[in-house]
Short mmCIF file of C-alpha atoms in Angstrom, two decimals:
data_model
loop_
_atom_site.label_atom_id
_atom_site.label_comp_id
_atom_site.label_asym_id
_atom_site.label_seq_id
_atom_site.Cartn_x
_atom_site.Cartn_y
_atom_site.Cartn_z
CA MET A 191 -19.81 12.49 -11.19
CA ARG A 192 -16.93 14.88 -11.32
CA THR A 193 -17.37 18.12 -9.43
CA ALA A 194 -17.67 21.44 -11.21
CA ALA A 195 -14.52 23.25 -12.23
CA LEU A 196 -12.92 25.11 -9.35
CA SER A 197 -11.66 28.65 -9.19
CA THR A 198 -8.39 29.23 -11.03
CA MET A 199 -7.08 30.77 -7.79
CA SER A 200 -7.68 27.57 -5.79
CA THR A 201 -4.94 25.11 -4.97
CA ILE A 202 -7.51 22.38 -5.67
CA LEU A 203 -7.37 21.20 -9.27
CA SER A 204 -10.16 18.62 -9.18
CA VAL A 205 -12.38 16.61 -6.84
CA ASP A 206 -13.69 13.20 -7.91
CA PRO A 207 -15.43 10.25 -6.27
CA LEU A 208 -12.93 7.74 -4.94
CA SER A 209 -12.65 4.81 -7.33
CA PHE A 210 -11.60 1.21 -6.61
CA PRO A 211 -8.74 1.04 -7.31
CA PHE A 212 -7.71 4.68 -6.88
CA ALA A 213 -7.04 6.79 -9.95
CA THR A 214 -3.38 7.83 -9.77
CA ASP A 215 -0.84 10.04 -11.54
CA SER A 216 2.74 9.20 -12.49
CA PRO A 217 4.92 7.99 -10.89
CA PHE A 218 2.14 5.97 -9.19
CA LEU A 219 0.33 3.22 -11.06
CA PHE A 220 -2.25 1.95 -8.61
CA GLY A 221 -3.60 2.47 -5.13
CA VAL A 222 -6.23 0.68 -3.12
CA HIS A 223 -7.69 0.70 0.39
CA HIS A 224 -8.83 -2.60 1.91
CA ASP A 225 -10.87 -2.73 5.12
CA ASP A 226 -12.08 -6.27 5.83
CA ARG A 227 -13.80 -7.27 9.05
CA TYR A 228 -13.07 -10.97 9.07
CA PRO A 229 -14.87 -13.11 11.64
CA LYS A 230 -13.00 -15.13 14.25
CA GLY A 231 -10.44 -17.52 12.82
CA ASN A 232 -10.62 -21.29 12.54
CA ALA A 233 -7.85 -23.85 13.08
CA LYS A 234 -6.40 -23.12 9.62
CA MET A 235 -6.41 -19.35 10.24
CA GLY A 236 -9.21 -18.82 7.77
CA PRO A 237 -12.58 -17.20 8.59
CA ASP A 238 -14.69 -19.41 10.84
CA ALA A 239 -17.73 -18.84 8.66
CA SER A 240 -19.38 -20.20 5.54
CA LEU A 241 -17.70 -19.22 2.27
CA ARG A 242 -20.97 -19.44 0.39
CA GLY A 243 -21.29 -16.32 -1.74
CA HIS A 244 -17.53 -15.81 -1.86
CA SER A 245 -16.30 -16.49 -5.39
CA ILE A 246 -12.66 -17.43 -4.79
CA GLY A 247 -10.47 -15.71 -7.34
CA ALA A 248 -12.94 -12.88 -7.90
CA ASP A 249 -14.14 -12.05 -4.39
CA PHE A 250 -13.72 -8.28 -4.07
CA GLY A 251 -15.99 -5.86 -2.23
CA ASN A 252 -18.14 -8.66 -0.81
CA PRO A 253 -21.31 -7.34 0.87
CA ALA A 254 -20.55 -9.57 3.87
CA GLY A 255 -17.98 -6.93 4.88
CA TRP A 256 -15.00 -9.18 4.11
CA SER A 257 -13.58 -10.69 0.94
CA MET A 258 -11.55 -13.80 0.20
CA TYR A 259 -9.90 -12.28 -2.90
CA HIS A 260 -7.85 -15.12 -4.45
CA GLY A 261 -7.63 -16.96 -1.12
CA GLU A 262 -5.95 -20.35 -1.01
CA GLY A 263 -6.66 -23.18 1.44
CA GLY A 264 -9.50 -21.25 3.08
CA VAL A 265 -7.29 -18.27 4.02
CA PRO A 266 -8.03 -14.91 2.36
CA GLY A 267 -5.40 -13.08 0.37
CA PHE A 268 -3.32 -13.32 -2.78
CA PRO A 269 -1.35 -16.56 -3.30
CA GLN A 270 1.82 -16.71 -5.40
CA HIS A 271 1.78 -14.25 -8.30
CA PRO A 272 4.49 -12.42 -10.29
CA HIS A 273 5.45 -8.76 -10.77
CA ARG A 274 7.97 -6.93 -12.95
CA GLY A 275 8.91 -3.31 -13.61
CA PHE A 276 7.59 -1.48 -10.54
CA GLU A 277 7.36 -1.53 -6.75
CA THR A 278 4.68 -2.38 -4.20
CA ILE A 279 4.30 -0.45 -0.95
CA THR A 280 1.94 -2.13 1.51
CA VAL A 281 0.90 0.15 4.36
CA THR A 282 -0.96 -1.56 7.19
CA VAL A 283 -3.31 0.18 9.58
CA ARG A 284 -4.48 -2.82 11.61
CA GLY A 285 -4.44 -6.59 11.26
CA PHE A 286 -1.70 -8.85 9.89
CA ILE A 287 -0.31 -10.00 6.54
CA ASP A 288 1.89 -13.03 5.86
CA HIS A 289 4.46 -12.58 3.08
CA ALA A 290 6.62 -15.07 1.15
CA ASP A 291 8.51 -14.59 -2.11
CA SER A 292 10.74 -16.17 -4.72
CA LEU A 293 13.86 -14.61 -3.16
CA GLY A 294 13.28 -16.78 -0.09
CA ALA A 295 12.19 -13.75 1.94
CA ALA A 296 9.20 -13.99 4.25
CA GLY A 297 7.49 -12.07 6.98
CA ARG A 298 4.50 -11.29 9.12
CA PHE A 299 3.70 -7.61 9.47
CA GLY A 300 0.81 -5.39 10.45
CA ASP A 301 -0.66 -2.87 12.90
CA GLY A 302 1.20 0.04 11.28
CA ASP A 303 4.14 -1.73 9.62
CA VAL A 304 5.03 -1.13 5.97
CA GLN A 305 6.50 -3.60 3.51
CA TRP A 306 8.28 -2.18 0.46
CA MET A 307 9.15 -4.52 -2.39
CA THR A 308 11.00 -3.66 -5.58
CA ALA A 309 9.85 -6.13 -8.22
CA GLY A 310 12.44 -4.87 -10.73
CA ALA A 311 13.50 -7.63 -13.14
CA GLY A 312 10.92 -9.97 -11.63
CA ILE A 313 9.68 -11.53 -8.41
CA SER A 314 6.85 -13.78 -7.30
CA HIS A 315 5.26 -13.29 -3.92
CA ALA A 316 2.26 -14.28 -1.83
CA GLU A 317 0.29 -11.98 0.46
CA MET A 318 -2.05 -13.88 2.76
CA PHE A 319 -4.34 -12.52 5.46
CA PRO A 320 -4.35 -14.94 8.43
CA CYS A 321 -7.23 -14.74 10.88
CA LEU A 322 -5.11 -15.11 14.03
CA ALA A 323 -7.80 -14.32 16.61
CA GLN A 324 -10.03 -17.31 17.40
CA THR A 325 -12.57 -15.66 19.69
CA GLU A 326 -12.89 -12.15 18.23
CA GLU A 327 -13.07 -10.26 14.96
CA ASN A 328 -9.99 -10.15 12.71
CA ARG A 329 -10.08 -6.70 11.13
CA LEU A 330 -7.55 -6.02 8.37
CA GLU A 331 -7.09 -2.50 7.05
CA LEU A 332 -4.33 -1.59 4.60
CA PHE A 333 -3.30 0.40 1.57
CA GLN A 334 -1.40 -1.06 -1.33
CA ILE A 335 0.41 1.35 -3.62
CA TRP A 336 2.17 0.56 -6.88
CA LEU A 337 5.08 2.89 -7.63
CA ASN A 338 6.53 2.83 -11.12
CA LEU A 339 10.24 2.40 -11.78
CA PRO A 340 12.05 4.59 -14.32
CA ARG A 341 12.98 2.88 -17.56
CA ALA A 342 16.64 2.69 -16.48
CA LYS A 343 15.69 0.85 -13.27
CA LYS A 344 12.99 -1.51 -14.49
CA MET A 345 15.35 -4.48 -14.63
CA SER A 346 16.98 -3.80 -11.26
CA PRO A 347 17.48 -6.74 -8.89
CA PRO A 348 14.32 -7.40 -6.84
CA HIS A 349 14.49 -6.24 -3.22
CA PHE A 350 12.47 -6.83 -0.04
CA LYS A 351 12.37 -4.33 2.82
CA MET A 352 10.37 -3.99 6.04
CA PHE A 353 9.60 -0.78 7.92
CA TRP A 354 8.46 -1.54 11.45
CA GLY A 355 5.67 0.75 12.56
CA GLU A 356 7.50 1.91 15.68
CA ASP A 357 10.44 3.10 13.52
CA ILE A 358 8.38 5.09 11.01
CA PRO A 359 8.58 8.87 11.59
CA SER A 360 5.28 10.08 12.99
CA ILE A 361 3.52 13.03 14.56
CA GLU A 362 0.96 12.41 17.28
CA ALA A 363 -0.22 15.64 18.88
CA ASP A 364 -3.38 17.69 19.36
CA GLY A 365 -5.69 15.30 17.55
CA VAL A 366 -3.34 14.79 14.58
CA THR A 367 -1.64 11.51 13.65
CA ALA A 368 0.63 11.69 10.61
CA LYS A 369 2.98 8.96 9.41
CA LEU A 370 5.77 9.58 6.91
CA ILE A 371 6.27 6.55 4.65
CA ALA A 372 8.43 8.19 1.97
CA GLY A 373 10.03 11.60 1.50
CA SER A 374 10.33 14.46 3.93
CA ALA A 375 7.94 16.95 5.50
CA PRO A 376 8.19 19.72 8.11
CA GLY A 377 7.32 18.76 11.66
CA PHE A 378 8.91 15.32 11.53
CA GLU A 379 12.18 14.81 13.36
CA LYS A 380 13.73 13.01 10.40
CA ARG A 381 13.18 11.94 6.82
CA ALA A 382 11.31 8.77 6.07
CA LEU A 383 13.17 5.48 6.40
CA ALA A 384 15.46 4.70 3.47
CA PRO A 385 13.63 3.07 0.56
CA PRO A 386 15.10 0.17 -1.44
CA PRO A 387 18.28 1.18 -3.30
CA ASP A 388 16.83 1.18 -6.83
CA SER A 389 13.50 2.76 -5.90
CA TYR A 390 12.39 5.95 -7.58
CA ALA A 391 12.06 7.24 -4.01
CA SER A 392 15.87 7.02 -3.76
CA ASP A 393 16.18 9.67 -6.48
CA PRO A 394 16.58 13.05 -4.71
CA ASN A 395 14.77 14.69 -7.64
CA SER A 396 11.67 12.47 -7.39
CA SER A 397 9.85 14.81 -4.93
CA LEU A 398 8.22 11.62 -3.67
CA LEU A 399 5.93 11.89 -0.66
CA VAL A 400 3.81 9.10 0.79
CA MET A 401 2.08 9.79 4.08
CA THR A 402 -1.08 9.01 6.00
CA ILE A 403 -2.93 11.61 8.07
CA LYS A 404 -5.71 11.13 10.60
CA LEU A 405 -7.50 14.11 12.08
CA GLU A 406 -9.86 14.11 15.02
CA PRO A 407 -12.97 16.31 14.68
CA ARG A 408 -12.15 19.99 13.98
CA LYS A 409 -8.40 19.38 14.07
CA CYS A 410 -6.03 20.79 11.43
CA TYR A 411 -2.85 19.87 9.60
CA THR A 412 -0.90 21.70 6.89
CA ILE A 413 1.01 19.84 4.16
CA ALA A 414 3.94 21.94 2.98
CA GLY A 415 4.29 22.66 -0.72
CA ALA A 416 6.73 20.60 -2.77
CA THR A 417 9.99 22.33 -3.63
CA GLY A 418 11.28 20.20 -6.49
CA SER A 419 11.30 21.01 -10.21
CA GLY A 420 9.42 19.42 -13.07
CA LYS A 421 5.82 18.22 -13.25
CA ILE A 422 4.91 17.19 -9.69
CA HIS A 423 1.56 15.57 -8.95
CA ARG A 424 -0.09 15.53 -5.53
CA ASN A 425 -3.28 13.61 -4.78
CA LEU A 426 -5.18 13.33 -1.51
CA TYR A 427 -7.36 10.25 -1.02
CA PHE A 428 -10.13 10.63 1.57
CA TYR A 429 -10.90 6.96 2.14
CA ALA A 430 -13.68 7.06 4.75
CA ASP A 431 -16.98 8.78 5.31
CA GLY A 432 -17.01 12.20 6.92
CA SER A 433 -16.07 15.65 5.74
CA ALA A 434 -13.13 18.02 5.70
CA THR A 435 -12.12 21.37 4.31
CA VAL A 436 -9.16 21.47 1.94
CA ASP A 437 -7.77 24.95 1.42
CA GLY A 438 -11.18 26.27 2.46
CA THR A 439 -13.18 23.99 0.14
CA LYS A 440 -15.49 21.44 1.74
CA VAL A 441 -14.95 17.81 0.73
CA VAL A 442 -17.61 15.29 1.76
CA GLY A 443 -17.24 11.51 1.77
CA ARG A 444 -14.78 9.37 -0.11
CA LYS A 445 -12.99 11.53 -2.62
CA ARG A 446 -9.81 11.94 -4.64
CA VAL A 447 -8.62 15.54 -4.44
CA LYS A 448 -5.91 16.60 -6.88
CA VAL A 449 -4.08 19.72 -5.74
CA ASP A 450 -1.32 22.11 -6.75
CA ALA A 451 1.74 20.36 -5.30
CA SER A 452 3.71 23.59 -4.96
CA ALA A 453 1.27 25.19 -2.49
CA ASP A 454 0.95 24.72 1.25
CA LEU A 455 -2.32 22.94 1.92
CA ARG A 456 -4.40 23.24 5.07
CA LEU A 457 -6.67 20.33 6.01
CA GLU A 458 -9.36 20.56 8.69
CA ALA A 459 -11.64 17.73 9.77
CA GLY A 460 -15.36 18.27 10.08
CA ASP A 461 -17.54 16.90 12.89
CA ALA A 462 -16.12 13.38 12.60
CA PRO A 463 -12.60 11.95 12.31
CA VAL A 464 -11.12 11.90 8.82
CA GLY A 465 -8.35 9.86 7.20
CA VAL A 466 -6.22 10.82 4.19
CA LEU A 467 -3.57 9.06 2.09
CA VAL A 468 -1.20 11.49 0.34
CA LEU A 469 0.65 10.44 -2.83
CA GLN A 470 3.04 12.90 -4.45
CA GLY A 471 5.84 12.60 -6.96
CA ARG A 472 7.52 14.03 -10.03
CA ASP A 473 6.08 12.64 -13.24
CA LEU A 474 8.44 10.14 -14.88
CA GLU A 475 7.28 11.40 -18.29
CA GLU A 476 7.93 8.00 -19.81
CA PRO A 477 5.51 5.74 -21.70
CA VAL A 478 3.72 3.12 -19.58
CA MET A 479 2.69 -0.24 -20.93
CA GLN A 480 0.98 -2.48 -18.40
CA HIS A 481 -0.55 -5.92 -18.60
CA GLY A 482 -1.74 -7.17 -15.24
CA PRO A 483 1.29 -7.60 -12.95
CA PHE A 484 3.86 -6.59 -15.59
CA VAL A 485 4.85 -2.99 -16.33
CA GLY A 486 7.18 -1.78 -19.07
CA CYS A 487 7.55 1.06 -21.52
CA THR A 488 6.72 -0.88 -24.70
CA SER A 489 4.65 -3.85 -25.78
CA ALA A 490 7.94 -5.68 -26.37
CA ASP A 491 8.72 -5.26 -22.66
CA ILE A 492 5.47 -7.00 -21.78
CA ARG A 493 6.02 -9.87 -24.20
CA LYS A 494 9.50 -10.39 -22.75
CA ALA A 495 8.09 -10.37 -19.21
CA PHE A 496 5.68 -13.19 -20.08
CA THR A 497 8.43 -15.18 -21.81
CA ASP A 498 10.89 -14.70 -18.95
CA TYR A 499 8.33 -15.69 -16.34
CA GLN A 500 7.34 -18.81 -18.26
CA GLN A 501 11.00 -19.83 -18.63
CA THR A 502 12.37 -18.89 -15.18
CA GLY A 503 9.47 -18.39 -12.81
CA PHE A 504 11.42 -15.33 -11.65
CA GLY A 505 13.57 -17.54 -9.48
CA GLY A 506 11.14 -20.36 -8.81
CA TRP A 507 9.13 -20.87 -5.64
CA PRO A 508 11.02 -22.17 -2.58
CA TRP A 509 7.89 -22.71 -0.45
CA PRO A 510 5.70 -25.81 -0.03
CA ASP A 511 2.45 -23.91 -0.70
CA VAL A 512 1.42 -21.12 -3.07
CA GLY A 513 -0.54 -19.45 -0.26
CA VAL A 514 2.06 -19.45 2.53
CA VAL A 515 0.64 -18.85 6.01
CA HIS A 516 3.07 -18.78 8.90
CA ALA A 517 2.50 -20.47 12.26
CA ARG A 518 -0.12 -18.80 14.43
CA GLU A 519 2.38 -18.24 17.25
CA GLU A 520 4.81 -16.31 15.04
CA GLN A 521 5.35 -12.71 16.05
CA ARG A 522 5.96 -9.92 13.56
CA PHE A 523 9.09 -10.88 11.66
CA ALA A 524 11.09 -10.34 8.51
CA LEU A 525 13.20 -13.14 7.05
CA PHE A 526 15.60 -11.75 4.44
CA PRO A 527 17.08 -13.61 1.45
CA ASP A 528 20.48 -13.87 3.17
CA GLY A 529 18.88 -15.80 6.04
CA THR A 530 18.94 -13.02 8.63
CA LYS A 531 15.75 -12.57 10.61
CA GLU A 532 14.30 -9.62 12.50
CA THR A 533 11.55 -10.18 15.06
CA ARG A 534 9.25 -7.70 16.76
CA PRO A 535 6.44 -8.45 19.22
CA ARG A 536 2.88 -8.28 17.97
CA ARG A 537 -0.41 -7.44 19.57
CA GLU A 538 -1.92 -10.36 21.43
CA THR A 539 -4.91 -11.92 19.73
CA LYS A 540 -7.45 -14.09 21.52
#
């Protein structure tokens, strides 16, 4: 249940139990935290375990501690599916994801990497979760965030971008680990990496901030107040057990804390480590019409999205399988639509 109303002098506006998916404010549409402890992998890079009790296509929050989701060919994940009118930001904590899309882009990323994809006028992609380790657990932890596009940008060309974890601005000091995915914040040596060109994050007036914060027991971090104009929303998502104080108010367990974005906010962990996802941005103040993977401003936008996808497939599907899984020996990589490829080493799996 929702907590009691807080003092009008508090920077905390509300505290609510964390839902699945997360409740969000504009410009965000959706947020979710996945933490799956997959068993060792088999020869096909699927879980080397019985799938009894896993309802493929509707396997979420499985009590086994890992879910197959819409898995294809025995590999968990989300095979080919379309999007239009918004962006996906996939923030990995640990484990690996294999990507492929209708632009011809592909990749393997994880262990702190971020993939940012502008769906814009329309794209199909697959996100599969290969179990690369064959003798040990394959843990996959990630956030996926859906960021809306302004009406004027909804039909922008789709775009695929990769942020390698080692390039993302971060703070690691005195029991604090903070990573800056989008926007700017004091204490970091530079702004976040450049978002896709048509992203709302590219608008200097968006006041967009996406960051993750981990605090060791009794450690503190202060989030500076937003300086932009307009209606700016800031939400803190405490996604694990434990406790913290937020501007002097104790928060226990998994909670969504909505705060006054204009105020500096001091966080302090309790007796156990605590993790927080921060989502902030200026409200688009535009109507939102959503039907599954399609987002527009009117019902006509949604009808057109269905028609366009049925007629064009948003560019077709240039891959032999709907659930593309790359070779086990592949490192972290990003293959871009123009054929260029970036490769980074990945953690060894046994």
